[in-house]
Amino acid sequence: YANTAWDPPPLAPGWWRPFNGTWPDVVPRDLAAAVLGPNPADRASPAADTPGADTCAALGPGARVYTFKHGYGQLNNALIATSHLFFTAATAREPAGVLVPRQYARAAGPMWDLGAAARGWACVFWSERAVEADPRGLKVVRWTAKEAFLGGLAPKNGSLAFRAAFLAQLLRRPSEALRRAVAAVEAGPLGGRPYAAIHLRGLDGRCAGPRRWIPECRLEAPTLPNGQAVNSSDWCPMSSRYVAAELARLGAGPGPGAPEPAPGRALAGPGPDGLAGSAGQGVSEEGTRPLALYLAHDARQGQEVARLQREFGARTRARPAARGAEGVEAARAAIGVDMLLLLRATAVIGNPASTVSTNVLAVRELLLDEPRQNMRFGPER
């Protein structure tokens, strides 16, 4: 987990400038170098102790501060919309700031340290009162949440690569509660070993359709071994034929041409912390220790979950039982934990119709030299 470890080095002031005007349509390796950066000791800046101090000082009279109002979708829509605010402010001709939207504060604020992720390179306001009190007469530019999600005034392709860099900083700065939850799964049911992961997402019945996927995600293997095209009937329910083919292609599980695990090495039976199912049957890079298999899901496809547990030995996390406001918060936290487990997995099979998969796999492509996953980040080919 070297490149997905918590608390990464901070981004350097102006880290995005070399890419202005030439933002690529995929995640470039030189952007990865800018994000991963040198030793944190080489990144010292005046903003280290005062978040945003140096960047907010650059704002002139009447400078723009970007935000969005209302809501559009759930947690990962809010992450995408917020990244577009930062992209627009960072690449504006004149220095600009970001006012943290209420939807972000509610959906993601308790889970990740946005202040640390933006420290030293972005001017962040945490309340509209702070913007109004600024003597420079700053101008708040309000998009709707949908406008921000779709990119607002930001060039589409540039915002994709920028989003990967932004989320690479943000997602690796989780709350202590998320860190404990991830550690409990990795050290307990997953046995502290490398693991593959599947993201099962029903999207309330809106997943299916011949062209139903997010454009910036493209399948690495658009056909099955038998030559049939992969479509939503495969990735929405995570069909057995698709999972087997992808685990084999990624070197992470049984399937045509895949190695078998050593006898007796798989976990069996229910695990602690409410997890169920046995360990997956993949094989680690060494070829001697089987990979566990983690199944991230939204608790709305019970039959598919049971099938993947039965046929592939997938393990799952217990879903929150709370209702009302508490249930919403618990569900958001569960998604946050799943995102971090997907991020840190050896190999991932994601859903190209889901913003959860889009965000996580974009970060993986940026951080990992050889991301083993079924999708890549960039516009549809």
Coordinates of C-alpha atoms in Angstrom, one line a residue:
Y1 CA 0.0 0.0 0.0
A2 CA 3.0 2.3 -0.4
N3 CA 1.3 4.8 -2.7
T4 CA -2.1 4.5 -1.1
A5 CA -0.9 5.1 2.5
W6 CA -2.6 7.7 4.7
D7 CA -1.5 11.3 5.0
P8 CA 0.5 11.8 1.8
P9 CA 2.9 14.7 1.2
P10 CA 1.1 18.0 0.6
L11 CA 0.7 19.3 -2.9
A12 CA 3.1 22.1 -3.9
P13 CA 1.7 25.6 -4.5
G14 CA 0.8 25.8 -8.2
W15 CA 1.3 22.1 -8.8
W16 CA -1.3 22.2 -11.6
R17 CA 0.3 25.0 -13.6
P18 CA 2.5 22.8 -15.9
F19 CA -0.7 21.2 -17.2
N20 CA -2.8 24.4 -17.8
G21 CA -4.0 24.6 -21.4
T22 CA -2.7 21.1 -22.2
W23 CA -4.7 19.0 -19.8
P24 CA -4.6 15.4 -21.2
D25 CA -7.7 13.2 -21.6
V26 CA -6.1 10.5 -19.5
V27 CA -4.1 10.5 -16.3
P28 CA -0.5 11.2 -17.3
R29 CA 2.6 9.8 -15.4
D30 CA 4.1 13.3 -15.0
L31 CA 1.0 14.3 -13.2
A32 CA 1.4 11.3 -10.9
A33 CA 5.0 12.5 -10.2
A34 CA 3.6 16.0 -9.3
V35 CA 1.0 14.4 -6.9
L36 CA 3.2 11.8 -5.3
G37 CA 6.0 14.3 -4.9
P38 CA 9.3 14.1 -3.1
N39 CA 9.9 13.7 0.6
P40 CA 7.4 15.8 2.7
A41 CA 10.4 17.6 4.2
D42 CA 11.1 19.1 0.8
R43 CA 7.6 20.5 0.6
A44 CA 7.8 23.0 3.5
S45 CA 5.7 26.1 3.0
P46 CA 4.3 29.0 5.0
A47 CA 0.9 27.3 4.8
A48 CA 2.0 24.3 6.7
D49 CA 0.7 25.7 10.0
T50 CA -2.0 28.1 8.7
P51 CA -4.2 26.4 6.1
G52 CA -4.8 28.6 3.1
A53 CA -3.0 31.6 4.5
D54 CA -0.6 32.2 1.6
T55 CA -3.2 31.3 -1.1
C56 CA -6.0 33.5 0.2
A57 CA -3.7 36.5 0.5
A58 CA -3.3 36.4 -3.3
L59 CA -7.0 37.2 -3.9
G60 CA -7.6 40.7 -5.1
P61 CA -10.5 43.1 -4.7
G62 CA -13.7 41.6 -6.0
A63 CA -12.1 38.2 -6.5
R64 CA -14.4 35.3 -7.3
V65 CA -15.2 32.5 -4.8
Y66 CA -16.8 29.4 -6.3
T67 CA -19.5 27.3 -4.6
F68 CA -22.6 25.4 -5.5
K69 CA -26.1 25.3 -3.9
H70 CA -28.6 22.6 -3.2
G71 CA -27.8 18.9 -3.9
Y72 CA -27.4 16.6 -6.8
G73 CA -27.0 12.9 -6.1
Q74 CA -25.2 11.4 -3.1
L75 CA -21.7 11.3 -1.7
N76 CA -19.6 10.7 -4.8
N77 CA -21.5 13.3 -6.8
A78 CA -20.7 15.8 -4.1
L79 CA -17.0 14.8 -4.4
I80 CA -17.0 15.3 -8.2
A81 CA -18.8 18.6 -8.0
T82 CA -16.5 19.9 -5.3
S83 CA -13.4 18.9 -7.3
H84 CA -14.8 20.9 -10.2
L85 CA -15.0 24.0 -8.0
F86 CA -11.3 23.6 -7.0
F87 CA -10.3 23.1 -10.7
T88 CA -12.1 26.2 -11.8
A89 CA -10.6 28.3 -9.0
A90 CA -7.1 26.9 -9.5
T91 CA -7.1 27.5 -13.3
A92 CA -8.8 30.8 -13.3
R93 CA -6.9 33.8 -14.9
E94 CA -7.1 35.7 -11.6
P95 CA -6.7 34.1 -8.2
A96 CA -10.0 32.7 -6.9
G97 CA -11.2 30.8 -3.9
V98 CA -13.7 28.0 -3.0
L99 CA -16.5 28.2 -0.5
V100 CA -17.1 24.7 0.8
P101 CA -20.7 23.8 -0.3
R102 CA -23.2 22.6 2.3
Q103 CA -23.8 19.4 0.5
Y104 CA -20.1 18.5 0.7
A105 CA -20.0 19.5 4.3
R106 CA -22.9 17.2 5.1
A107 CA -22.0 14.3 2.9
A108 CA -18.2 14.1 3.1
G109 CA -17.0 16.7 5.6
P110 CA -16.9 14.3 8.6
M111 CA -15.0 11.6 6.6
W112 CA -12.1 13.4 5.0
D113 CA -9.8 16.3 5.9
L114 CA -10.4 18.8 3.1
G115 CA -8.4 21.5 4.8
A116 CA -5.2 19.3 4.8
A117 CA -5.8 18.2 1.2
A118 CA -6.0 21.9 0.0
R119 CA -3.4 23.3 2.3
G120 CA -0.8 25.4 0.6
W121 CA -2.3 25.5 -2.9
A122 CA -6.0 26.5 -2.6
C123 CA -7.9 29.3 -0.9
V124 CA -10.8 27.7 1.1
F125 CA -13.6 29.5 2.9
W126 CA -15.7 27.4 5.3
S127 CA -18.7 29.7 5.7
E128 CA -20.4 32.4 3.7
R129 CA -20.1 34.7 6.6
A130 CA -16.3 34.5 6.3
V131 CA -16.6 35.5 2.6
E132 CA -18.9 38.4 3.4
A133 CA -16.7 39.7 6.2
D134 CA -13.6 39.8 3.9
P135 CA -12.8 43.5 3.3
R136 CA -11.8 42.9 -0.4
G137 CA -15.5 42.6 -1.4
L138 CA -15.2 39.0 -2.7
K139 CA -17.9 37.9 -5.2
V140 CA -19.5 34.5 -4.6
V141 CA -20.2 32.6 -7.8
R142 CA -23.0 30.0 -7.2
W143 CA -23.6 27.2 -9.5
T144 CA -26.3 24.6 -9.0
A145 CA -25.0 21.3 -7.7
K146 CA -25.9 19.7 -11.1
E147 CA -23.9 22.4 -13.0
A148 CA -20.9 21.8 -10.7
F149 CA -21.2 18.1 -11.1
L150 CA -21.2 18.4 -14.9
G151 CA -18.2 20.6 -14.8
G152 CA -19.7 24.1 -14.6
L153 CA -17.4 26.3 -16.7
A154 CA -14.5 23.9 -16.4
P155 CA -13.0 22.3 -19.5
K156 CA -14.3 18.7 -19.3
N157 CA -11.0 16.8 -20.1
G158 CA -8.9 18.9 -17.8
S159 CA -11.2 18.5 -14.9
L160 CA -11.0 14.7 -15.2
A161 CA -7.2 14.5 -14.6
F162 CA -7.5 17.3 -12.0
R163 CA -10.2 15.3 -10.2
A164 CA -7.9 12.3 -9.9
A165 CA -5.2 14.5 -8.3
F166 CA -7.6 16.2 -6.0
L167 CA -9.2 13.0 -4.8
A168 CA -5.8 11.3 -4.4
Q169 CA -5.0 13.9 -1.8
L170 CA -8.5 13.9 -0.2
L171 CA -9.3 10.2 0.0
R172 CA -5.9 9.4 1.7
R173 CA -6.7 11.7 4.5
P174 CA -9.7 9.9 6.1
S175 CA -11.1 10.4 9.6
E176 CA -9.9 8.2 12.5
A177 CA -13.2 6.3 12.4
L178 CA -12.7 5.4 8.7
R179 CA -9.1 4.4 9.4
R180 CA -10.1 2.1 12.2
A181 CA -12.9 0.5 10.1
V182 CA -10.6 -0.2 7.2
A183 CA -7.9 -1.6 9.4
A184 CA -10.4 -3.9 11.1
V185 CA -11.4 -5.4 7.8
E186 CA -7.9 -5.7 6.4
A187 CA -6.3 -7.2 9.5
G188 CA -9.2 -9.4 10.5
P189 CA -11.4 -11.0 7.8
L190 CA -8.9 -10.3 5.0
G191 CA -6.1 -11.7 7.1
G192 CA -3.6 -8.9 6.5
R193 CA -3.0 -10.3 3.0
P194 CA -3.4 -8.8 -0.5
Y195 CA -7.0 -8.9 -1.7
A196 CA -9.0 -8.3 -4.8
A197 CA -12.2 -6.3 -4.6
I198 CA -15.5 -6.1 -6.5
H199 CA -17.9 -3.2 -6.5
L200 CA -21.5 -4.3 -6.9
R201 CA -23.8 -1.3 -7.4
G202 CA -27.5 -1.6 -8.4
L203 CA -28.1 2.2 -8.9
D204 CA -31.8 1.7 -7.9
G205 CA -32.5 -0.1 -11.2
R206 CA -31.0 2.6 -13.4
C207 CA -27.7 0.7 -14.0
A208 CA -28.9 -1.4 -17.0
G209 CA -28.8 -0.3 -20.6
P210 CA -26.6 -0.9 -23.6
R211 CA -24.8 2.5 -23.2
R212 CA -25.3 3.1 -19.5
W213 CA -21.9 4.0 -18.1
I214 CA -20.0 7.1 -17.1
P215 CA -18.1 8.3 -20.2
E216 CA -14.7 8.8 -18.5
C217 CA -14.6 5.1 -17.6
R218 CA -13.6 2.7 -20.4
L219 CA -13.4 -1.1 -20.1
E220 CA -9.9 -2.6 -20.4
A221 CA -11.4 -5.8 -21.8
P222 CA -14.7 -5.0 -23.7
T223 CA -15.2 -8.6 -24.7
L224 CA -15.3 -11.9 -22.8
P225 CA -13.0 -14.8 -23.6
N226 CA -15.7 -16.3 -25.8
G227 CA -15.8 -13.1 -27.9
Q228 CA -19.1 -11.8 -26.6
A229 CA -19.3 -8.1 -25.8
V230 CA -19.4 -7.1 -22.2
N231 CA -22.5 -5.0 -21.3
S232 CA -24.6 -3.8 -18.4
S233 CA -26.0 -7.4 -18.0
D234 CA -22.5 -8.3 -16.9
W235 CA -21.3 -5.3 -14.8
C236 CA -24.6 -4.4 -13.1
P237 CA -25.2 -7.7 -11.3
M238 CA -21.4 -8.7 -11.6
S239 CA -22.3 -11.8 -13.5
S240 CA -20.4 -14.9 -12.7
R241 CA -18.9 -15.2 -16.2
Y242 CA -17.7 -11.6 -16.0
V243 CA -16.2 -11.8 -12.5
A244 CA -14.4 -15.1 -13.4
A245 CA -13.0 -13.7 -16.6
E246 CA -11.8 -10.4 -15.0
L247 CA -10.3 -12.1 -11.9
A248 CA -8.4 -14.4 -14.3
R249 CA -7.3 -11.5 -16.6
L250 CA -6.1 -9.5 -13.6
G251 CA -4.2 -12.5 -12.2
A252 CA -6.4 -12.3 -9.1
G253 CA -8.6 -15.4 -9.1
P254 CA -9.9 -18.5 -10.7
G255 CA -10.9 -18.6 -14.3
P256 CA -9.5 -19.7 -17.7
G257 CA -5.8 -19.9 -17.4
A258 CA -5.6 -18.6 -13.8
P259 CA -3.5 -20.4 -11.2
E260 CA -5.2 -22.2 -8.4
P261 CA -4.5 -21.4 -4.7
A262 CA -2.5 -23.7 -2.5
P263 CA -4.8 -26.3 -0.8
G264 CA -6.1 -25.4 2.6
R265 CA -4.9 -21.8 2.5
A266 CA -8.3 -20.1 2.1
L267 CA -10.2 -18.7 5.1
A268 CA -13.5 -20.4 5.8
G269 CA -16.7 -19.6 7.7
P270 CA -18.0 -16.2 9.0
G271 CA -15.5 -13.7 10.2
P272 CA -15.6 -11.1 12.9
D273 CA -17.1 -7.6 12.7
G274 CA -20.2 -8.9 11.0
L275 CA -18.5 -10.1 7.9
A276 CA -19.7 -13.1 6.1
G277 CA -18.4 -15.6 3.5
S278 CA -15.1 -17.2 3.0
A279 CA -11.9 -15.8 1.5
G280 CA -11.6 -15.4 -2.2
Q281 CA -9.7 -18.0 -4.2
G282 CA -7.2 -15.7 -6.0
V283 CA -3.5 -16.0 -5.8
S284 CA -1.1 -13.3 -4.7
E285 CA 1.9 -12.1 -6.7
E286 CA 4.1 -14.7 -4.9
G287 CA 1.9 -17.5 -6.2
T288 CA 1.7 -19.1 -2.8
R289 CA -0.7 -17.1 -0.7
P290 CA -4.3 -16.8 -1.8
L291 CA -5.8 -13.4 -2.3
A292 CA -8.9 -12.7 -0.2
L293 CA -11.9 -11.3 -2.1
Y294 CA -13.8 -8.3 -0.8
L295 CA -17.3 -7.4 -2.0
A296 CA -18.4 -3.7 -1.7
H297 CA -22.1 -3.4 -2.2
D298 CA -25.1 -1.2 -1.3
A299 CA -27.3 -3.9 0.4
R300 CA -29.9 -3.8 -2.4
Q301 CA -28.9 -6.9 -4.4
G302 CA -29.2 -9.6 -1.9
Q303 CA -29.4 -12.5 -4.4
E304 CA -26.3 -11.2 -6.3
V305 CA -24.4 -10.8 -3.0
A306 CA -25.3 -14.4 -2.0
R307 CA -24.2 -15.7 -5.4
L308 CA -20.8 -14.0 -5.3
Q309 CA -20.2 -15.2 -1.7
R310 CA -21.2 -18.8 -2.7
E311 CA -19.3 -19.0 -6.0
F312 CA -16.2 -16.8 -5.3
G313 CA -16.0 -16.8 -1.5
A314 CA -16.4 -13.1 -1.3
R315 CA -16.5 -11.3 2.0
T316 CA -18.8 -8.4 2.8
R317 CA -19.2 -5.8 5.5
A318 CA -22.3 -5.7 7.7
R319 CA -24.7 -3.0 6.5
P320 CA -26.0 -0.3 8.8
A321 CA -29.4 -1.2 10.4
A322 CA -30.2 2.4 11.6
R323 CA -33.1 4.3 10.0
G324 CA -33.8 7.9 9.3
A325 CA -31.0 10.5 9.6
E326 CA -28.8 8.0 11.5
G327 CA -29.3 5.5 8.7
V328 CA -28.3 8.0 6.1
E329 CA -25.1 8.9 8.0
A330 CA -24.3 5.2 8.6
A331 CA -24.8 4.5 4.9
R332 CA -22.4 7.3 3.9
A333 CA -19.8 6.0 6.3
A334 CA -20.2 2.5 4.9
I335 CA -19.6 3.9 1.3
G336 CA -16.5 5.7 2.6
V337 CA -15.0 2.6 4.1
D338 CA -15.8 0.6 0.9
M339 CA -14.1 3.3 -1.2
L340 CA -10.9 3.1 0.8
L341 CA -10.9 -0.7 0.6
L342 CA -11.3 -0.5 -3.1
L343 CA -8.5 2.0 -3.3
R344 CA -6.1 -0.2 -1.4
A345 CA -7.0 -3.5 -3.1
T346 CA -4.5 -5.4 -5.3
A347 CA -7.0 -5.7 -8.1
V348 CA -10.5 -4.2 -8.6
I349 CA -13.6 -5.0 -10.7
G350 CA -15.7 -1.8 -10.7
N351 CA -19.0 -0.7 -12.2
P352 CA -18.6 1.8 -15.1
A353 CA -22.1 3.2 -14.3
S354 CA -21.1 4.2 -10.7
T355 CA -19.4 7.4 -9.6
V356 CA -18.0 5.4 -6.7
S357 CA -16.0 3.2 -9.1
T358 CA -15.2 6.2 -11.3
N359 CA -13.6 8.2 -8.5
V360 CA -11.7 5.3 -6.9
L361 CA -10.3 3.8 -10.1
A362 CA -9.2 7.3 -11.3
V363 CA -7.2 7.7 -8.1
R364 CA -5.7 4.2 -8.5
E365 CA -4.7 4.9 -12.1
L366 CA -2.9 8.0 -10.9
L367 CA -1.1 6.5 -7.9
L368 CA -0.3 3.0 -9.1
D369 CA 2.3 2.2 -11.8
E370 CA 0.3 -0.9 -12.9
P371 CA -3.3 -0.5 -11.7
R372 CA -4.9 -3.9 -11.9
Q373 CA -8.6 -3.0 -12.6
N374 CA -11.3 -3.6 -15.2
M375 CA -11.6 0.1 -16.1
R376 CA -9.3 3.0 -16.9
F377 CA -9.8 6.7 -16.5
G378 CA -10.3 8.9 -19.5
P379 CA -13.0 9.7 -22.1
E380 CA -14.9 7.0 -23.8
R381 CA -13.0 5.6 -26.8

